[in-house]
mmCIF file of C-alpha atoms in Angstrom:
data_model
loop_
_atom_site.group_PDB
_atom_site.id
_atom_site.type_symbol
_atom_site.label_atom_id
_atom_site.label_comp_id
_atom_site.label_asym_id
_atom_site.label_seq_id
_atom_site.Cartn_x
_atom_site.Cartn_y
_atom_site.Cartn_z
ATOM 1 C CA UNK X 70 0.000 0.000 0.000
ATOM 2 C CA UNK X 71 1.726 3.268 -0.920
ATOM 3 C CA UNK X 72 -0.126 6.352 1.274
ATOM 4 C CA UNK X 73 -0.593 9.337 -0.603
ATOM 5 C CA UNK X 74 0.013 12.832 1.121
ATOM 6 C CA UNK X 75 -2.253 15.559 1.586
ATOM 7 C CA UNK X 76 -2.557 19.203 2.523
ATOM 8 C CA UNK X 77 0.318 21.692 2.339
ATOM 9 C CA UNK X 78 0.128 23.661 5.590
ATOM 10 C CA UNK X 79 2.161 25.973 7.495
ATOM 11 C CA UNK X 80 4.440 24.569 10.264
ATOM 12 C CA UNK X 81 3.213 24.532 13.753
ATOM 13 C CA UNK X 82 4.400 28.274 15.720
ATOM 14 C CA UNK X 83 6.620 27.344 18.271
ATOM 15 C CA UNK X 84 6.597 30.024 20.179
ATOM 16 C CA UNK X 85 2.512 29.030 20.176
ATOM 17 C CA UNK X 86 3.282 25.431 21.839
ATOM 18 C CA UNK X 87 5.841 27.184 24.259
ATOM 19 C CA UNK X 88 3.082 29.205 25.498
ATOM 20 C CA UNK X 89 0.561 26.319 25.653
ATOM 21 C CA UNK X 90 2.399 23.948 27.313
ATOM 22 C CA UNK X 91 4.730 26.202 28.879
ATOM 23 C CA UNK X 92 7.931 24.793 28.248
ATOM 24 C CA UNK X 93 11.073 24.722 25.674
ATOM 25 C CA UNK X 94 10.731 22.553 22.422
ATOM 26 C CA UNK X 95 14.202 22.304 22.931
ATOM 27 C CA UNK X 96 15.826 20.539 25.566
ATOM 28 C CA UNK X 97 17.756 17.005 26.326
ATOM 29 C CA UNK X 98 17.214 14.084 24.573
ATOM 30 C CA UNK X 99 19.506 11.854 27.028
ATOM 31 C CA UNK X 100 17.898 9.408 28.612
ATOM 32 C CA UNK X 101 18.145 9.635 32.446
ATOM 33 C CA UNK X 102 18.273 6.549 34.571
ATOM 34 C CA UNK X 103 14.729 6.883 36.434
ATOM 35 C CA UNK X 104 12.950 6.171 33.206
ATOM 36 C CA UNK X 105 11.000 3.557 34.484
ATOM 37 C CA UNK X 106 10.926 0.230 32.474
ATOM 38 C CA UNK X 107 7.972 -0.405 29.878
ATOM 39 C CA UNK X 108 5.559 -3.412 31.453
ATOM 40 C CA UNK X 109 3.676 -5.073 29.243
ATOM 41 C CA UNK X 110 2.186 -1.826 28.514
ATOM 42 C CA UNK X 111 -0.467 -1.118 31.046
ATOM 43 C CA UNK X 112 -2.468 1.401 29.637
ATOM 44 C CA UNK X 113 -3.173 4.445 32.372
ATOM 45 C CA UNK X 114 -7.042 5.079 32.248
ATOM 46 C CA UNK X 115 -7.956 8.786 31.626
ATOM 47 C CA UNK X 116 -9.405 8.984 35.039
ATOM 48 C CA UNK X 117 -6.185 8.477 36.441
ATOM 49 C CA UNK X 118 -4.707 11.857 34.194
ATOM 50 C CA UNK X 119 -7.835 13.404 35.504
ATOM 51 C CA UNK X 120 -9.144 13.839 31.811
ATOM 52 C CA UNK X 121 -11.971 16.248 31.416
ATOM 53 C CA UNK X 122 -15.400 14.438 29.925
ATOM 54 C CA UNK X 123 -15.761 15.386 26.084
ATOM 55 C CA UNK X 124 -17.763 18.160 24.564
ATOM 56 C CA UNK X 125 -19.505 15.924 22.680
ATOM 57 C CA UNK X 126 -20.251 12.783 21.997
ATOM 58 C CA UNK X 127 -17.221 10.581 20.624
ATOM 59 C CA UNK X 128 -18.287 7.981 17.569
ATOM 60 C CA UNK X 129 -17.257 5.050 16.867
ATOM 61 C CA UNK X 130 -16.157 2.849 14.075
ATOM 62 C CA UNK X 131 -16.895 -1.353 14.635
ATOM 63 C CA UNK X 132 -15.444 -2.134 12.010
ATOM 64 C CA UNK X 133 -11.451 -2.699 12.836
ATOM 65 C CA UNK X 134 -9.048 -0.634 12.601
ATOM 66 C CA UNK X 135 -6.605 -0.787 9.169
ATOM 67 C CA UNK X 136 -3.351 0.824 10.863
ATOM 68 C CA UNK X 137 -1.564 2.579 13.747
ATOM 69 C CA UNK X 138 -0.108 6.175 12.733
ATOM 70 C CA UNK X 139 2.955 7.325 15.208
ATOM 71 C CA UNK X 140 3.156 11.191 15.897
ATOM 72 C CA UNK X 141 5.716 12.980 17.825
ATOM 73 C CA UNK X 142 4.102 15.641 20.369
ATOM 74 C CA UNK X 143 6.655 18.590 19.204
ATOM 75 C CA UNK X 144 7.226 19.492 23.114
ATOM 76 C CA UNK X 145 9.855 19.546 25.061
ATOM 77 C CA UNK X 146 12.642 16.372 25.099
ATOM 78 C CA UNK X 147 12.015 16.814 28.788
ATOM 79 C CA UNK X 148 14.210 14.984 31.650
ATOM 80 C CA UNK X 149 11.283 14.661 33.917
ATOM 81 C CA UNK X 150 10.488 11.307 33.452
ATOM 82 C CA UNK X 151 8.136 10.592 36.453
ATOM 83 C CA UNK X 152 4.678 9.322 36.469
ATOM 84 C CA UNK X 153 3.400 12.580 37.520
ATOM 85 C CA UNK X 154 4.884 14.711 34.477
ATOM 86 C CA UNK X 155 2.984 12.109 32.185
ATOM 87 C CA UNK X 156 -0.460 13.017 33.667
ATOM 88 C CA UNK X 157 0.673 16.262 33.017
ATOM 89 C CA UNK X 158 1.034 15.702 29.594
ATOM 90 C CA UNK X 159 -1.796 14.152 29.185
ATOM 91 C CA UNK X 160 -3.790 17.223 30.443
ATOM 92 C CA UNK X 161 -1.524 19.504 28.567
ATOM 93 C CA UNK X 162 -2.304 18.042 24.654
ATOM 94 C CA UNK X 163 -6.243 17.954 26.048
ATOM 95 C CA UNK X 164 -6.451 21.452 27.098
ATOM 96 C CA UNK X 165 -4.683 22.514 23.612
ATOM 97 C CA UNK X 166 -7.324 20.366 21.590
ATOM 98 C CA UNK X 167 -10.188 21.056 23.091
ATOM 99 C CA UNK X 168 -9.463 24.989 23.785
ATOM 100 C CA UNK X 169 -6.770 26.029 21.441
ATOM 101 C CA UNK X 170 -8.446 23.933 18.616
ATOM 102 C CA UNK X 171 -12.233 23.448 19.818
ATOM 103 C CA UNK X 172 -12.511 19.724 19.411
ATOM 104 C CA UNK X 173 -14.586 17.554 21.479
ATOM 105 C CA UNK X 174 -12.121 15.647 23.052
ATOM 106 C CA UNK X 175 -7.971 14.606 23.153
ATOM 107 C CA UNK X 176 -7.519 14.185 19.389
ATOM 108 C CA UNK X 177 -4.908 10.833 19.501
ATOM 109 C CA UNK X 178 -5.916 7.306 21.180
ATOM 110 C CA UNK X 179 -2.916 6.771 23.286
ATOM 111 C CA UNK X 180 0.449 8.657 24.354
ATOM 112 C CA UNK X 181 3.819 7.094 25.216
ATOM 113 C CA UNK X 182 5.699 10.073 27.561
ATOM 114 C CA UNK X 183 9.202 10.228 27.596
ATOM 115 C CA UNK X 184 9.327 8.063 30.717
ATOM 116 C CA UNK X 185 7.500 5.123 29.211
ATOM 117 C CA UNK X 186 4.092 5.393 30.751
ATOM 118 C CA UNK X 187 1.306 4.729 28.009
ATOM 119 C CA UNK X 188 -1.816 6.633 28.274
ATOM 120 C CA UNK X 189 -5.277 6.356 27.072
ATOM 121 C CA UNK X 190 -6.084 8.896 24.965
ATOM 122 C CA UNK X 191 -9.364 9.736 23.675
ATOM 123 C CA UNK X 192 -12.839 8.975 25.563
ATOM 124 C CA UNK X 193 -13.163 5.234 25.014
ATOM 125 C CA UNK X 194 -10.157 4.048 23.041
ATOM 126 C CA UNK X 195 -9.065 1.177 26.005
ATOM 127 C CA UNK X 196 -12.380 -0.298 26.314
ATOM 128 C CA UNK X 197 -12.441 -0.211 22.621
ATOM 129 C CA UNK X 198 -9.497 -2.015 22.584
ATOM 130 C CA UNK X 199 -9.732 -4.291 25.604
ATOM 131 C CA UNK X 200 -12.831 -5.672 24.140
ATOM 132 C CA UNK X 201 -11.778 -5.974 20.494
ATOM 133 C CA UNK X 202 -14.902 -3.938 19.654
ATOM 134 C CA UNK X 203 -13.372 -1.306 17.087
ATOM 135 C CA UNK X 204 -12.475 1.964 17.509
ATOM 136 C CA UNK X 205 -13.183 5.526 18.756
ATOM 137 C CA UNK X 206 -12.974 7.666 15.646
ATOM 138 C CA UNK X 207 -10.215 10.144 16.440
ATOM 139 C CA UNK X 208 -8.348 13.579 15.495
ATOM 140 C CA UNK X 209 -4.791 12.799 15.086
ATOM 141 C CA UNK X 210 -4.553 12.035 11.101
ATOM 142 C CA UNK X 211 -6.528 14.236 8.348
ATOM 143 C CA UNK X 212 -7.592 11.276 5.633
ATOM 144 C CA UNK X 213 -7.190 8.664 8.301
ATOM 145 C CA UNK X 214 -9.272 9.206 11.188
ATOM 146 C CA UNK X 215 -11.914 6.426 10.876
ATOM 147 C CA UNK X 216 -9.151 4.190 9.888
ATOM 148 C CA UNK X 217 -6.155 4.502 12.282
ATOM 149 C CA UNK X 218 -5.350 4.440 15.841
ATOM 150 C CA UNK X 219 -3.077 7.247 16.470
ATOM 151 C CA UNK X 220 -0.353 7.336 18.803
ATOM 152 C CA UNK X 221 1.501 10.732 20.164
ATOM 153 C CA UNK X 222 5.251 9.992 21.298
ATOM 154 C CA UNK X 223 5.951 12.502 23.563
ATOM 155 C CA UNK X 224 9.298 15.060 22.560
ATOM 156 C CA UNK X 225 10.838 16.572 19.577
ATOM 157 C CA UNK X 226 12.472 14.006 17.628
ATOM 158 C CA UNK X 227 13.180 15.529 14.722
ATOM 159 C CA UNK X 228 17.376 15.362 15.233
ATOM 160 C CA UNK X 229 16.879 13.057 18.082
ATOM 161 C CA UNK X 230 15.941 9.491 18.808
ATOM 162 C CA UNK X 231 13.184 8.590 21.549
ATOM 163 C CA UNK X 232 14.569 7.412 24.870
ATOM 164 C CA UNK X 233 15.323 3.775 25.070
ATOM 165 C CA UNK X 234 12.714 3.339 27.767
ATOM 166 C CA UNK X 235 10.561 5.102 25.368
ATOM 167 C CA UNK X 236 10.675 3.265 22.575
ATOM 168 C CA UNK X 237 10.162 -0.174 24.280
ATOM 169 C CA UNK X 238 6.659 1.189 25.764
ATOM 170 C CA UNK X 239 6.267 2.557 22.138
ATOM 171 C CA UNK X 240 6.863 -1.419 20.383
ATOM 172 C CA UNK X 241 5.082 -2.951 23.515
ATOM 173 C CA UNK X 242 1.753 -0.676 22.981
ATOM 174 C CA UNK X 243 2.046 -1.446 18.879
ATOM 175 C CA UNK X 244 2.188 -5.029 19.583
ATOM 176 C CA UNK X 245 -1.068 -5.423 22.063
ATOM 177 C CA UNK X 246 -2.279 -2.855 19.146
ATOM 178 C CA UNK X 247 -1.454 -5.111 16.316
ATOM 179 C CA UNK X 248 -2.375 -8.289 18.183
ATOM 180 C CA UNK X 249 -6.135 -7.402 19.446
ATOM 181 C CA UNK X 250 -6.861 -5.420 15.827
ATOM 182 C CA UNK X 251 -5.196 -8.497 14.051
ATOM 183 C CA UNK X 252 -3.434 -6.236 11.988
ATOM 184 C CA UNK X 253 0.644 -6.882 10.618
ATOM 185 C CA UNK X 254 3.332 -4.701 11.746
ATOM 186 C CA UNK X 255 3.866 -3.471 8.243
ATOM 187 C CA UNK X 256 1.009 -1.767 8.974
ATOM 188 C CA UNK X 257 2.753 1.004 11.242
ATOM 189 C CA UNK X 258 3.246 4.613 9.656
ATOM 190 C CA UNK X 259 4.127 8.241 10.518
ATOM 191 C CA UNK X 260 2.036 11.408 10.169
ATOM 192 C CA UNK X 261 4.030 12.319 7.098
ATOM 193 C CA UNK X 262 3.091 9.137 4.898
ATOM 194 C CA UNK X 263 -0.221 10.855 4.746
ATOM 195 C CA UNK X 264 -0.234 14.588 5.326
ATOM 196 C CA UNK X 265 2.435 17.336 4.939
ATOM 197 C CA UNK X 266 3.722 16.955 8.210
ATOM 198 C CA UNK X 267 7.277 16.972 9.656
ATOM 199 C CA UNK X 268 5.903 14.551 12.559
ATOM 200 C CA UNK X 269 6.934 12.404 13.717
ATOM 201 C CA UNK X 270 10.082 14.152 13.428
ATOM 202 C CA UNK X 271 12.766 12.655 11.033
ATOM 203 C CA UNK X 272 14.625 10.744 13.684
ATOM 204 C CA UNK X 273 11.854 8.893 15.018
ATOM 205 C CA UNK X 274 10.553 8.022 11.577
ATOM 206 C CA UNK X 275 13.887 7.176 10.143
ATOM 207 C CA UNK X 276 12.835 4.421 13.245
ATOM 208 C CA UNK X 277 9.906 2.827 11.913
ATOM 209 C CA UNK X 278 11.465 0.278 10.048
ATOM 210 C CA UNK X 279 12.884 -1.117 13.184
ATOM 211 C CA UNK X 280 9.810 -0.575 15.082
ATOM 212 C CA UNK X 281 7.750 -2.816 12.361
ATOM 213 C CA UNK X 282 10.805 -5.422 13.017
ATOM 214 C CA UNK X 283 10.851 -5.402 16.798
ATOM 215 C CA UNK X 284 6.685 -4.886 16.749
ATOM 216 C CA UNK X 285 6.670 -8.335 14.309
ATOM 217 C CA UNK X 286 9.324 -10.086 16.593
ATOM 218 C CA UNK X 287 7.061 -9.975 19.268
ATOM 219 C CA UNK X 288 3.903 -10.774 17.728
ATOM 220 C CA UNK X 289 5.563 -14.293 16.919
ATOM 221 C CA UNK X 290 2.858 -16.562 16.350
ATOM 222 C CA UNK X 291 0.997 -15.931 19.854
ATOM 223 C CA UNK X 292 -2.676 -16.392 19.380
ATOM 224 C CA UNK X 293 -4.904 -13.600 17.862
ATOM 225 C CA UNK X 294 -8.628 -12.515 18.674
ATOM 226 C CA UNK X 295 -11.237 -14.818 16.638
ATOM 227 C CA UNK X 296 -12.277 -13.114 13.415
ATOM 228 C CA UNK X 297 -15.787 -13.481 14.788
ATOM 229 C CA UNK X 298 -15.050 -10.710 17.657
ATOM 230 C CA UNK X 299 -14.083 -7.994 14.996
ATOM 231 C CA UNK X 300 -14.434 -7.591 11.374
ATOM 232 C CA UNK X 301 -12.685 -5.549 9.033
ATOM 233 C CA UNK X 302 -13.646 -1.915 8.836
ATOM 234 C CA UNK X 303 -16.106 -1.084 6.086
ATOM 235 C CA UNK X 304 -16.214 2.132 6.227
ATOM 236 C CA UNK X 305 -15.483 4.786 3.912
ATOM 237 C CA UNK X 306 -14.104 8.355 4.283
ATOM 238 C CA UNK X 307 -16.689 10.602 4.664
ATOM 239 C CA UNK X 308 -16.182 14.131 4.302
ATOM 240 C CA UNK X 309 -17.238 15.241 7.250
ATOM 241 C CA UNK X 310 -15.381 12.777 9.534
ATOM 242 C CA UNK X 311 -11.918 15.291 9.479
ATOM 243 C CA UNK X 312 -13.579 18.581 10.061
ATOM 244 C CA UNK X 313 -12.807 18.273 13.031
ATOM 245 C CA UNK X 314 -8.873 18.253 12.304
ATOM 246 C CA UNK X 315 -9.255 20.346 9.315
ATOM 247 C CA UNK X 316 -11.416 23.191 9.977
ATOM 248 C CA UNK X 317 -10.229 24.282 13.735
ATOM 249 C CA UNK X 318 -6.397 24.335 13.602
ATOM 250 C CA UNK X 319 -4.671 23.345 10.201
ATOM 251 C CA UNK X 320 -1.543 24.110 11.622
ATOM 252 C CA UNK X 321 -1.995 20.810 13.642
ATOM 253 C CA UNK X 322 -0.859 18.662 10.706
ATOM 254 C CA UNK X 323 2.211 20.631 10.227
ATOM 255 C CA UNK X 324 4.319 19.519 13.166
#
């Protein structure tokens, strides 16, 4: 499958994300030692970020999802790397999307900080995925929003590589992904294979041939759900899915 690219959009202001989230885009990209080690990726409910409740009401696709997209959050390559700077994050990229950008909820399903802690993302995308049941529809992806699950990597990895901590949680989460969705590793992208986008940065997606290796590796041939417990997604683009990542902030695209 070769993506095609869309939209040619101005890059993201950073002096606009430094005032948002209130920190430096640029910063460290060494690893410190109290990263804490990726575990079989438990997923940290919204309720424990203290996530507000949506605007409105989040649909759903049942039909599976066809691929994971990997986005970089263009923040800071932080050294905090504690559990409570995650939640922090997490309420951070909420606030911007739903104030700065006047969508109903987080756009992405899940985020992977910079100390390995995976979060859930938008208003039902664990239960979706827990229960093999399809997908929230998200914001994360102009084009591929009732097809992907999207996944922010928290940094600036545009010269820099993820954390090694980092990028374990980021190939553990991809492989329960690819596993409960019974989709292939080959079916991992960046942002840029289908908008104009510098995300995920051109470090981290110099990576993704690795990560499809290491996701694959682990996949092995472990047992997947029953095609009876989720079909393949039938549904078609419809115009009016992505307003709500084109029409508030087209700068989003352009990280």
């Amino acid at each position: 499958m070769q993506p095609t690219r869309s939209l040619s959009i101005s890059r993201r202001s950073l002096l606009r994300a430094q005032a948002v989230f209130g920190i430096t885009l640029l910063g460290s990209t060494v690893a410190p030692s109290s990263a804490h080690a990726a575990n079989s990726t438990r997923i940290h409910q919204r309720a424990a970020w203290q996530a507000r409740s949506p605007k409105g009401a989040v649909r759903r696709s049942y039909g599976r999802p066809k691929r994971l997209i990997i986005h970089h959050t263009a923040t800071a390559n932080t050294a905090d790397m504690s559990l409570a700077r995650a939640y922090s994050l997490g309420r951070a990229i909420q606030n911007h999307h739903m104030d700065s950008f006047g969508w109903i909820d987080t756009g992405q399903h899940f985020t992977v900080s910079r100390g390995a802690y995976v979060l859930e993302g938008r208003a039902g995308s664990l239960a979706s995925l827990e229960s093999a049941s399809g997908m929230v529809i998200g914001a994360h992806c102009y084009g591929q929003n009732t097809l992907a699950i999207g996944i922010e990597t928290e940094g600036t990895y545009t010269h820099n590589a993820p954390p090694a901590a980092q990028y374990e949680a980021l190939v553990e989460l991809c492989a329960r992904l690819c596993r409960q969705y019974r989709l292939a590793a080959s079916e991992i992208y960046g942002h840029r294979d289908f908008n104009a986008t510098l995300c995920p940065g051109a470090a981290l997606y110099a990576l993704l041939p690795q990560l499809r290796s290491d996701v694959d590796s682990r996949l092995g041939d472990g047992e997947l759900p029953t095609e009876s417990r989720i079909a393949d997604a039938d549904v078609t683009e419809e115009v009016w899915e992505d307003l709500e990542t084109f029409m508030p902030a087209l700068e989003f695209v352009r990280r």
